[in-house]
GROMACS .gro file of C-alpha atoms in nm:
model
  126
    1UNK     CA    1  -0.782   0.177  -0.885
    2UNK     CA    2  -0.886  -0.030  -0.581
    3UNK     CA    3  -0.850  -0.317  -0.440
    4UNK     CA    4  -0.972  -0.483  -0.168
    5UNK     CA    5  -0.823  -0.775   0.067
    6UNK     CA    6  -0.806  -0.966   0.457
    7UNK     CA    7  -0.556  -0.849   0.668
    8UNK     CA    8  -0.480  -0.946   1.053
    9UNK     CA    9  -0.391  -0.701   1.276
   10UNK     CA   10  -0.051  -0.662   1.283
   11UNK     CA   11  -0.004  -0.725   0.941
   12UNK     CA   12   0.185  -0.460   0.682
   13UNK     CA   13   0.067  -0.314   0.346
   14UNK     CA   14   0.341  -0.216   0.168
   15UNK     CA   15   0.429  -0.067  -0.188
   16UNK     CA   16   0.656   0.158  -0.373
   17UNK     CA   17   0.495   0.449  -0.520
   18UNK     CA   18   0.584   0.756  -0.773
   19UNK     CA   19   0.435   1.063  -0.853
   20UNK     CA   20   0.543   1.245  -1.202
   21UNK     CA   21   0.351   1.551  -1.345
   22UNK     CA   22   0.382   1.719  -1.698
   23UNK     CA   23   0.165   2.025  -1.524
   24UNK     CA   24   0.219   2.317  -1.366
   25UNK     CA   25   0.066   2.637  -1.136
   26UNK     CA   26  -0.198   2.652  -1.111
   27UNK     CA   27  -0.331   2.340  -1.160
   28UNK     CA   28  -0.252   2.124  -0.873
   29UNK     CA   29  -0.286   1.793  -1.015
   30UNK     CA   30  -0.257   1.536  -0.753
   31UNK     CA   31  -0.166   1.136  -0.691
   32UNK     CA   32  -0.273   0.916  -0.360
   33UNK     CA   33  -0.298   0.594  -0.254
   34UNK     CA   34  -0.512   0.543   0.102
   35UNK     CA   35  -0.644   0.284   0.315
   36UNK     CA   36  -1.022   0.197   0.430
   37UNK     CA   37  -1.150  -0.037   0.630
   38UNK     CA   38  -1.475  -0.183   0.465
   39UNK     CA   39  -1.793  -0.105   0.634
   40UNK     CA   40  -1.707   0.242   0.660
   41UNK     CA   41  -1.379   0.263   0.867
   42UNK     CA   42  -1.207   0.571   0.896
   43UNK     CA   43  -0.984   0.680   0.605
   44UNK     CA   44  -0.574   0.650   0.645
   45UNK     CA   45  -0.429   0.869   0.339
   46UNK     CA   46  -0.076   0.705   0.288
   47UNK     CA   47   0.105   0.900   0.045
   48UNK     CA   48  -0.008   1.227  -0.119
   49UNK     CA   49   0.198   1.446  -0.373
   50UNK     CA   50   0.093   1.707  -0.625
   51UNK     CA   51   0.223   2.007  -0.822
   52UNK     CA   52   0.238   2.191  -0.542
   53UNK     CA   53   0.482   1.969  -0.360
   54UNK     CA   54   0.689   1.838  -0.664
   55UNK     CA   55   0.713   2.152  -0.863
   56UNK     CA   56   0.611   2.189  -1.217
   57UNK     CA   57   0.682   1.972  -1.485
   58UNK     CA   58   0.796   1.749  -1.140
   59UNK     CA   59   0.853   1.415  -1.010
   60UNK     CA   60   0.973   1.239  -0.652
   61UNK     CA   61   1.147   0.976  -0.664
   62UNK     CA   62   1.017   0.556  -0.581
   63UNK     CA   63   0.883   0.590  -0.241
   64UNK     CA   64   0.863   0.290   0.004
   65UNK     CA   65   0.518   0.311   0.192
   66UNK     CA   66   0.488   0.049   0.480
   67UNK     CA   67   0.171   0.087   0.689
   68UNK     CA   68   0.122  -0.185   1.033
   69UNK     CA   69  -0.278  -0.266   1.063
   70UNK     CA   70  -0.467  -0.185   1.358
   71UNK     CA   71  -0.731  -0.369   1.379
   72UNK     CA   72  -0.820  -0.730   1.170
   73UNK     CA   73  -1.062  -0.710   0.877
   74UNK     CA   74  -1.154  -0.670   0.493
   75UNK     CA   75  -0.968  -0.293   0.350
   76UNK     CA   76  -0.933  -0.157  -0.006
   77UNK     CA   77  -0.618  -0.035  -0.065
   78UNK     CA   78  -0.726   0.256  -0.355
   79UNK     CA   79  -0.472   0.416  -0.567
   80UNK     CA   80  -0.566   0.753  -0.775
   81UNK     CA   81  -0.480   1.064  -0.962
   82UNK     CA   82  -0.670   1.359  -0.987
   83UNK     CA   83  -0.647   1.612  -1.270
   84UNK     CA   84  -0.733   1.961  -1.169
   85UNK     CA   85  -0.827   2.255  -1.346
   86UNK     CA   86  -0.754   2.169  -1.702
   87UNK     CA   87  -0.765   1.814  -1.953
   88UNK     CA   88  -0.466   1.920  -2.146
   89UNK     CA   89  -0.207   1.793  -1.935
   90UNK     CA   90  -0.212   1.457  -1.711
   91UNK     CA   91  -0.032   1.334  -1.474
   92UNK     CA   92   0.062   1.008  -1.346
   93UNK     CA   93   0.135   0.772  -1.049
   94UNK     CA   94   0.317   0.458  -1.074
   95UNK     CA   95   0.267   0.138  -0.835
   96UNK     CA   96   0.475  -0.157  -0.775
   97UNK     CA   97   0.533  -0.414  -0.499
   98UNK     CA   98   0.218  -0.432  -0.329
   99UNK     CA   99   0.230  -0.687  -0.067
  100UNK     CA  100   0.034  -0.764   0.239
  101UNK     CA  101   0.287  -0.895   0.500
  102UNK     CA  102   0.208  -1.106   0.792
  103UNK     CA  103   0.330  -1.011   1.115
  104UNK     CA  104   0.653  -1.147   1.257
  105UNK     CA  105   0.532  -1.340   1.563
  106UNK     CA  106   0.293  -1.483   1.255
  107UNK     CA  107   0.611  -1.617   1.046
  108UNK     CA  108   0.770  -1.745   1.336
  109UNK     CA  109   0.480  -1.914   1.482
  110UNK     CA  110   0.422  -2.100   1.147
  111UNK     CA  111   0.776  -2.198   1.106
  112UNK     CA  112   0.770  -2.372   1.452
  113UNK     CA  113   0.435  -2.525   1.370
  114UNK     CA  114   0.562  -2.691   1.038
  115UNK     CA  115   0.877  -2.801   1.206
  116UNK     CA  116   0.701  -2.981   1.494
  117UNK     CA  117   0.498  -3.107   1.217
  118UNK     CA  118   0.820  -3.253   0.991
  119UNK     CA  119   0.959  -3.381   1.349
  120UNK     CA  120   0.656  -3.589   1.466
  121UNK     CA  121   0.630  -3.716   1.067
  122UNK     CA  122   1.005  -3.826   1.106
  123UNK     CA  123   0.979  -3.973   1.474
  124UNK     CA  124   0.649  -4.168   1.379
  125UNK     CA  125   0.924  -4.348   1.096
  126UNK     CA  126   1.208  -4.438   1.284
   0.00000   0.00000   0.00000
């Protein structure tokens, strides 16, 4: 699954991510969710589990995954599983919270802007 969005730089993605497997060795299944920068940007892998790290018949827990961007610029944030070595048994990744966050000197600036705004509206009126 992919999707693809603007982000500033400074901005966050963040998400909260599982990985739960009904395999076992020695098929590795695997779940990721990475980061490209469209018009062919290096990949940033962001989380990565498998068999191999979670045991068989394993699971980790909800994982919080906050990553700050670099540079400014259209990304696809692409989640995935991969089933290895066998269709009998699948495994799964679960997703939830996805948010691109704005940096904090970006928050702050626009609160100051929309109160200068409300405080020139009100002046104009007294």
């Amino acid at each position: 699954m992919t999707q693809d969005f603007w982000a500033n730089e400074g901005y966050s993605v963040e998400f909260d991510i599982f990985f739960d497997t009904e395999d076992w060795d020695p098929w590795f299944d695997d779940g990721y969710a990475k980061l490209m920068k469209a018009g062919g940007g290096a990949e940033t892998l962001l989380y990565s589990e498998s068999v191999a790290t979670v045991g068989d018949y394993g699971a980790d827990g909800w994982t919080h995954i906050s990553y700050v961007i670099g540079d400014s610029g259209i990304y696809y944030l692409e989640f995935g599983v991969e089933n290895v070595g066998d269709n009998d048994v699948l495994s799964a990744i679960g997703v939830d919270n996805v948010a691109v966050v704005p940096a904090p000197g970006a928050i702050l600036l626009g609160s100051i802007g929309m109160g200068l705004v409300g405080w020139l509206r009100r002046r104009r009126t007294l």
